[in-house]
mmCIF file of C-alpha atoms in Angstrom:
data_model
loop_
_atom_site.group_PDB
_atom_site.id
_atom_site.type_symbol
_atom_site.label_atom_id
_atom_site.label_comp_id
_atom_site.label_asym_id
_atom_site.label_seq_id
_atom_site.Cartn_x
_atom_site.Cartn_y
_atom_site.Cartn_z
ATOM 1 C CA UNK A 1 134.410 101.465 56.898
ATOM 2 C CA UNK A 2 137.185 98.644 58.506
ATOM 3 C CA UNK A 3 135.781 95.746 59.238
ATOM 4 C CA UNK A 4 135.991 93.922 62.780
ATOM 5 C CA UNK A 5 135.765 90.300 64.283
ATOM 6 C CA UNK A 6 133.435 89.848 67.618
ATOM 7 C CA UNK A 7 132.724 86.599 69.469
ATOM 8 C CA UNK A 8 128.362 86.681 69.498
ATOM 9 C CA UNK A 9 127.923 88.797 72.817
ATOM 10 C CA UNK A 10 130.876 90.715 72.279
ATOM 11 C CA UNK A 11 129.211 92.507 69.199
ATOM 12 C CA UNK A 12 125.533 92.576 71.185
ATOM 13 C CA UNK A 13 127.358 95.112 74.190
ATOM 14 C CA UNK A 14 129.369 96.961 71.048
ATOM 15 C CA UNK A 15 126.622 97.432 69.633
ATOM 16 C CA UNK A 16 124.934 99.299 72.525
ATOM 17 C CA UNK A 17 128.013 100.895 73.626
ATOM 18 C CA UNK A 18 127.576 102.586 70.080
ATOM 19 C CA UNK A 19 124.360 103.691 70.736
ATOM 20 C CA UNK A 20 124.791 104.662 73.909
ATOM 21 C CA UNK A 21 127.335 107.234 72.694
ATOM 22 C CA UNK A 22 124.948 108.252 69.719
ATOM 23 C CA UNK A 23 121.930 108.616 72.070
ATOM 24 C CA UNK A 24 125.272 111.492 73.529
ATOM 25 C CA UNK A 25 125.628 112.666 70.837
ATOM 26 C CA UNK A 26 121.909 113.819 69.390
ATOM 27 C CA UNK A 27 119.243 112.160 71.398
ATOM 28 C CA UNK A 28 117.551 109.737 71.260
ATOM 29 C CA UNK A 29 115.846 109.222 67.835
ATOM 30 C CA UNK A 30 118.559 110.815 65.693
ATOM 31 C CA UNK A 31 120.574 108.396 64.506
ATOM 32 C CA UNK A 32 120.664 104.939 62.881
ATOM 33 C CA UNK A 33 121.294 101.242 63.020
ATOM 34 C CA UNK A 34 123.867 101.368 60.105
ATOM 35 C CA UNK A 35 125.085 104.648 62.195
ATOM 36 C CA UNK A 36 125.519 102.353 65.208
ATOM 37 C CA UNK A 37 127.141 99.176 63.054
ATOM 38 C CA UNK A 38 129.584 101.611 61.683
ATOM 39 C CA UNK A 39 130.609 102.824 64.547
ATOM 40 C CA UNK A 40 131.982 99.180 65.491
ATOM 41 C CA UNK A 41 132.826 98.485 62.146
ATOM 42 C CA UNK A 42 130.916 95.956 60.930
ATOM 43 C CA UNK A 43 127.956 95.951 58.355
ATOM 44 C CA UNK A 44 124.255 96.837 59.487
ATOM 45 C CA UNK A 45 123.930 93.431 58.454
ATOM 46 C CA UNK A 46 125.421 92.053 60.614
ATOM 47 C CA UNK A 47 123.723 93.987 63.605
ATOM 48 C CA UNK A 48 120.365 92.181 62.416
ATOM 49 C CA UNK A 49 121.427 88.682 64.463
ATOM 50 C CA UNK A 50 121.162 91.425 67.095
ATOM 51 C CA UNK A 51 118.450 93.569 66.869
ATOM 52 C CA UNK A 52 115.793 93.306 63.695
ATOM 53 C CA UNK A 53 115.224 96.945 64.308
ATOM 54 C CA UNK A 54 116.615 100.070 65.604
ATOM 55 C CA UNK A 55 113.581 99.849 67.851
ATOM 56 C CA UNK A 56 114.699 96.976 69.173
ATOM 57 C CA UNK A 57 118.500 98.478 69.280
ATOM 58 C CA UNK A 58 116.700 101.391 71.939
ATOM 59 C CA UNK A 59 115.005 98.899 73.739
ATOM 60 C CA UNK A 60 117.900 96.306 74.341
ATOM 61 C CA UNK A 61 119.654 100.318 75.328
ATOM 62 C CA UNK A 62 116.866 101.201 77.660
ATOM 63 C CA UNK A 63 116.866 97.614 79.830
ATOM 64 C CA UNK A 64 120.470 98.291 80.190
ATOM 65 C CA UNK A 65 120.118 101.492 81.244
ATOM 66 C CA UNK A 66 117.559 101.444 83.723
ATOM 67 C CA UNK A 67 119.753 98.081 85.127
ATOM 68 C CA UNK A 68 122.664 100.800 85.515
ATOM 69 C CA UNK A 69 120.644 102.943 87.132
ATOM 70 C CA UNK A 70 118.964 100.439 89.617
ATOM 71 C CA UNK A 71 122.387 99.061 90.234
ATOM 72 C CA UNK A 72 123.843 102.528 91.408
ATOM 73 C CA UNK A 73 120.704 102.669 93.719
ATOM 74 C CA UNK A 74 121.128 99.679 95.368
ATOM 75 C CA UNK A 75 124.872 100.829 95.792
ATOM 76 C CA UNK A 76 124.555 103.562 97.017
ATOM 77 C CA UNK A 77 121.720 102.985 99.492
ATOM 78 C CA UNK A 78 124.021 99.648 100.643
ATOM 79 C CA UNK A 79 126.020 102.701 101.948
ATOM 80 C CA UNK A 80 124.297 104.080 103.878
ATOM 81 C CA UNK A 81 123.618 103.123 107.308
ATOM 82 C CA UNK A 82 119.772 101.023 107.420
ATOM 83 C CA UNK A 83 116.948 101.724 109.760
ATOM 84 C CA UNK A 84 118.199 99.689 112.791
ATOM 85 C CA UNK A 85 121.651 101.484 113.005
ATOM 86 C CA UNK A 86 118.831 104.346 114.570
ATOM 87 C CA UNK A 87 118.024 108.067 114.049
ATOM 88 C CA UNK A 88 117.045 109.567 111.140
ATOM 89 C CA UNK A 89 115.384 105.990 108.933
ATOM 90 C CA UNK A 90 114.500 108.894 105.711
ATOM 91 C CA UNK A 91 118.113 108.487 105.516
ATOM 92 C CA UNK A 92 118.249 105.917 102.216
ATOM 93 C CA UNK A 93 115.365 106.688 100.298
ATOM 94 C CA UNK A 94 117.280 110.589 100.477
ATOM 95 C CA UNK A 95 119.814 108.677 99.503
ATOM 96 C CA UNK A 96 117.889 107.157 96.130
ATOM 97 C CA UNK A 97 116.126 110.358 95.559
ATOM 98 C CA UNK A 98 120.067 112.032 95.741
ATOM 99 C CA UNK A 99 121.594 109.640 93.395
ATOM 100 C CA UNK A 100 118.707 109.452 91.035
ATOM 101 C CA UNK A 101 118.437 113.475 90.310
ATOM 102 C CA UNK A 102 122.011 113.368 90.161
ATOM 103 C CA UNK A 103 122.545 110.337 87.398
ATOM 104 C CA UNK A 104 119.458 112.619 85.176
ATOM 105 C CA UNK A 105 121.371 115.847 85.504
ATOM 106 C CA UNK A 106 124.952 114.685 84.941
ATOM 107 C CA UNK A 107 123.639 112.275 81.813
ATOM 108 C CA UNK A 108 120.466 114.022 80.729
ATOM 109 C CA UNK A 109 120.438 112.590 77.124
ATOM 110 C CA UNK A 110 120.583 109.156 78.201
ATOM 111 C CA UNK A 111 118.191 110.185 81.576
ATOM 112 C CA UNK A 112 115.458 111.028 78.840
ATOM 113 C CA UNK A 113 116.100 107.607 76.570
ATOM 114 C CA UNK A 114 115.433 105.465 79.410
ATOM 115 C CA UNK A 115 112.168 107.479 80.315
ATOM 116 C CA UNK A 116 110.850 108.480 77.860
ATOM 117 C CA UNK A 117 107.946 107.418 75.493
ATOM 118 C CA UNK A 118 108.268 104.272 73.696
ATOM 119 C CA UNK A 119 108.637 101.848 76.571
ATOM 120 C CA UNK A 120 106.713 98.863 75.776
ATOM 121 C CA UNK A 121 103.815 98.404 77.862
ATOM 122 C CA UNK A 122 102.594 95.104 79.876
ATOM 123 C CA UNK A 123 101.067 92.959 76.497
ATOM 124 C CA UNK A 124 103.035 94.326 74.351
ATOM 125 C CA UNK A 125 104.908 91.834 71.252
ATOM 126 C CA UNK A 126 107.793 93.906 72.353
ATOM 127 C CA UNK A 127 107.691 93.610 76.020
ATOM 128 C CA UNK A 128 109.124 89.809 76.677
ATOM 129 C CA UNK A 129 109.206 88.071 79.511
ATOM 130 C CA UNK A 130 113.074 88.295 79.519
ATOM 131 C CA UNK A 131 112.327 92.468 80.418
ATOM 132 C CA UNK A 132 112.935 92.468 83.555
ATOM 133 C CA UNK A 133 115.833 90.829 83.269
ATOM 134 C CA UNK A 134 118.342 92.256 81.881
ATOM 135 C CA UNK A 135 116.898 95.341 83.953
ATOM 136 C CA UNK A 136 117.942 94.144 87.189
ATOM 137 C CA UNK A 137 117.584 95.630 90.288
ATOM 138 C CA UNK A 138 114.878 97.225 88.343
ATOM 139 C CA UNK A 139 115.093 101.449 89.939
ATOM 140 C CA UNK A 140 111.267 101.489 91.116
ATOM 141 C CA UNK A 141 111.995 98.117 92.614
ATOM 142 C CA UNK A 142 114.669 99.827 94.871
ATOM 143 C CA UNK A 143 112.948 102.515 95.618
ATOM 144 C CA UNK A 144 110.054 99.886 96.935
ATOM 145 C CA UNK A 145 112.083 98.224 98.378
ATOM 146 C CA UNK A 146 113.278 100.901 100.794
ATOM 147 C CA UNK A 147 109.862 102.417 101.265
ATOM 148 C CA UNK A 148 108.483 99.001 102.705
ATOM 149 C CA UNK A 149 111.692 99.166 104.904
ATOM 150 C CA UNK A 150 110.523 102.540 106.162
ATOM 151 C CA UNK A 151 106.905 101.116 106.835
ATOM 152 C CA UNK A 152 108.178 98.379 109.206
ATOM 153 C CA UNK A 153 110.508 99.996 111.082
ATOM 154 C CA UNK A 154 107.776 102.690 111.596
ATOM 155 C CA UNK A 155 108.611 106.268 110.042
ATOM 156 C CA UNK A 156 105.861 105.756 107.409
ATOM 157 C CA UNK A 157 102.284 104.365 108.620
ATOM 158 C CA UNK A 158 101.115 101.579 106.372
ATOM 159 C CA UNK A 159 97.959 103.430 105.877
ATOM 160 C CA UNK A 160 100.241 105.902 103.372
ATOM 161 C CA UNK A 161 101.754 103.022 101.527
ATOM 162 C CA UNK A 162 99.965 102.477 98.892
ATOM 163 C CA UNK A 163 100.956 103.976 95.755
ATOM 164 C CA UNK A 164 103.596 105.998 97.378
ATOM 165 C CA UNK A 165 106.140 104.807 95.638
ATOM 166 C CA UNK A 166 104.816 106.889 92.673
ATOM 167 C CA UNK A 167 104.366 110.432 94.478
ATOM 168 C CA UNK A 168 108.172 109.860 95.773
ATOM 169 C CA UNK A 169 109.040 109.438 91.497
ATOM 170 C CA UNK A 170 106.855 112.222 90.703
ATOM 171 C CA UNK A 171 108.381 114.641 93.419
ATOM 172 C CA UNK A 172 112.000 113.398 92.384
ATOM 173 C CA UNK A 173 111.447 112.892 88.593
ATOM 174 C CA UNK A 174 109.992 116.863 88.608
ATOM 175 C CA UNK A 175 112.909 117.725 89.598
ATOM 176 C CA UNK A 176 115.260 116.179 87.851
ATOM 177 C CA UNK A 177 113.461 117.390 84.274
ATOM 178 C CA UNK A 178 113.108 120.843 85.921
ATOM 179 C CA UNK A 179 117.133 120.997 86.162
ATOM 180 C CA UNK A 180 117.720 118.955 83.029
ATOM 181 C CA UNK A 181 115.746 120.716 81.054
ATOM 182 C CA UNK A 182 116.837 123.881 82.853
ATOM 183 C CA UNK A 183 113.592 125.611 83.884
ATOM 184 C CA UNK A 184 114.649 125.358 87.461
ATOM 185 C CA UNK A 185 118.923 126.404 88.545
ATOM 186 C CA UNK A 186 120.924 125.637 91.323
ATOM 187 C CA UNK A 187 123.776 128.651 91.261
ATOM 188 C CA UNK A 188 125.867 125.592 92.636
ATOM 189 C CA UNK A 189 125.644 121.792 91.531
ATOM 190 C CA UNK A 190 126.525 120.895 95.698
ATOM 191 C CA UNK A 191 123.318 122.579 95.866
ATOM 192 C CA UNK A 192 121.718 119.458 94.003
ATOM 193 C CA UNK A 193 122.122 116.622 96.263
ATOM 194 C CA UNK A 194 120.520 119.250 98.945
ATOM 195 C CA UNK A 195 117.613 119.898 96.695
ATOM 196 C CA UNK A 196 116.822 116.590 96.691
ATOM 197 C CA UNK A 197 116.669 115.589 99.980
ATOM 198 C CA UNK A 198 114.577 118.748 100.505
ATOM 199 C CA UNK A 199 111.788 117.084 98.251
ATOM 200 C CA UNK A 200 112.269 113.662 99.767
ATOM 201 C CA UNK A 201 111.807 114.659 102.897
ATOM 202 C CA UNK A 202 109.222 116.947 102.402
ATOM 203 C CA UNK A 203 107.182 114.615 101.027
ATOM 204 C CA UNK A 204 107.603 111.498 103.412
ATOM 205 C CA UNK A 205 107.075 113.939 105.395
ATOM 206 C CA UNK A 206 103.782 114.201 103.828
ATOM 207 C CA UNK A 207 102.554 110.811 103.354
ATOM 208 C CA UNK A 208 103.389 110.696 106.967
ATOM 209 C CA UNK A 209 100.880 112.855 108.483
ATOM 210 C CA UNK A 210 98.130 113.136 105.574
ATOM 211 C CA UNK A 211 94.750 112.136 106.587
ATOM 212 C CA UNK A 212 93.642 109.380 103.886
ATOM 213 C CA UNK A 213 90.116 108.898 102.317
ATOM 214 C CA UNK A 214 87.494 107.033 103.054
ATOM 215 C CA UNK A 215 87.571 105.225 99.257
ATOM 216 C CA UNK A 216 91.813 105.612 99.128
ATOM 217 C CA UNK A 217 93.836 107.175 96.593
ATOM 218 C CA UNK A 218 94.327 105.930 93.074
ATOM 219 C CA UNK A 219 96.537 103.293 91.967
ATOM 220 C CA UNK A 220 98.827 104.118 89.765
ATOM 221 C CA UNK A 221 101.234 101.605 87.892
ATOM 222 C CA UNK A 222 103.523 101.377 84.634
ATOM 223 C CA UNK A 223 104.959 98.949 82.403
ATOM 224 C CA UNK A 224 106.911 97.537 84.651
ATOM 225 C CA UNK A 225 104.398 97.433 87.853
ATOM 226 C CA UNK A 226 101.974 95.638 85.345
ATOM 227 C CA UNK A 227 104.465 93.336 84.551
ATOM 228 C CA UNK A 228 105.853 92.149 88.465
ATOM 229 C CA UNK A 229 101.961 92.294 88.886
ATOM 230 C CA UNK A 230 101.505 89.482 85.819
ATOM 231 C CA UNK A 231 104.898 87.560 86.465
ATOM 232 C CA UNK A 232 103.158 87.348 90.350
ATOM 233 C CA UNK A 233 100.136 86.345 89.224
ATOM 234 C CA UNK A 234 101.571 83.054 86.970
ATOM 235 C CA UNK A 235 103.698 81.532 89.815
#
């Protein structure tokens, strides 16, 4: 193995790049930290200066991937006219759904890594205070912001907002999973965006007209929303 010299930050990034390539080739579990080290031409002992274990490398890669997805969603929303332009108030959330589903279809192994089992929950020692800082903007925060905006412009009743983020996410992620796993197929690749749009619009229309029970709906949470709540309580 040819040895290479890296500056401190460069080696960490190179190991993450190598791990991402291995995920695309073999999935999240089919490789070792030693193999990632060999890909970039360093010893495994050098890699341990940055990642205490293979799991630590996977967690760091997951955070990076989520951050990249969040940025991609933000950019797509930024290219979409806001509600102040009038007309279709749902179009920005449609952009979020289309981008999410297309990302998963185009890069299924990395998508499985990002949302697969093993992400540390709030309170887990593996979930430190820097986790979400490395995942900015988080995809869930992008979705939340757009739903809040939809309420502000009158496109979604305030009573329907609690938990709506998980309803939309469940629908969009469900479509992405069906397509990635081959349980649903579309003959035309261009139909992915149209099907994602239909799902988002159907969910938002349903939320707009739903009858909220007197006891309200359940309040789902995720590792990210738990950490976000903890940070808010600590202010």
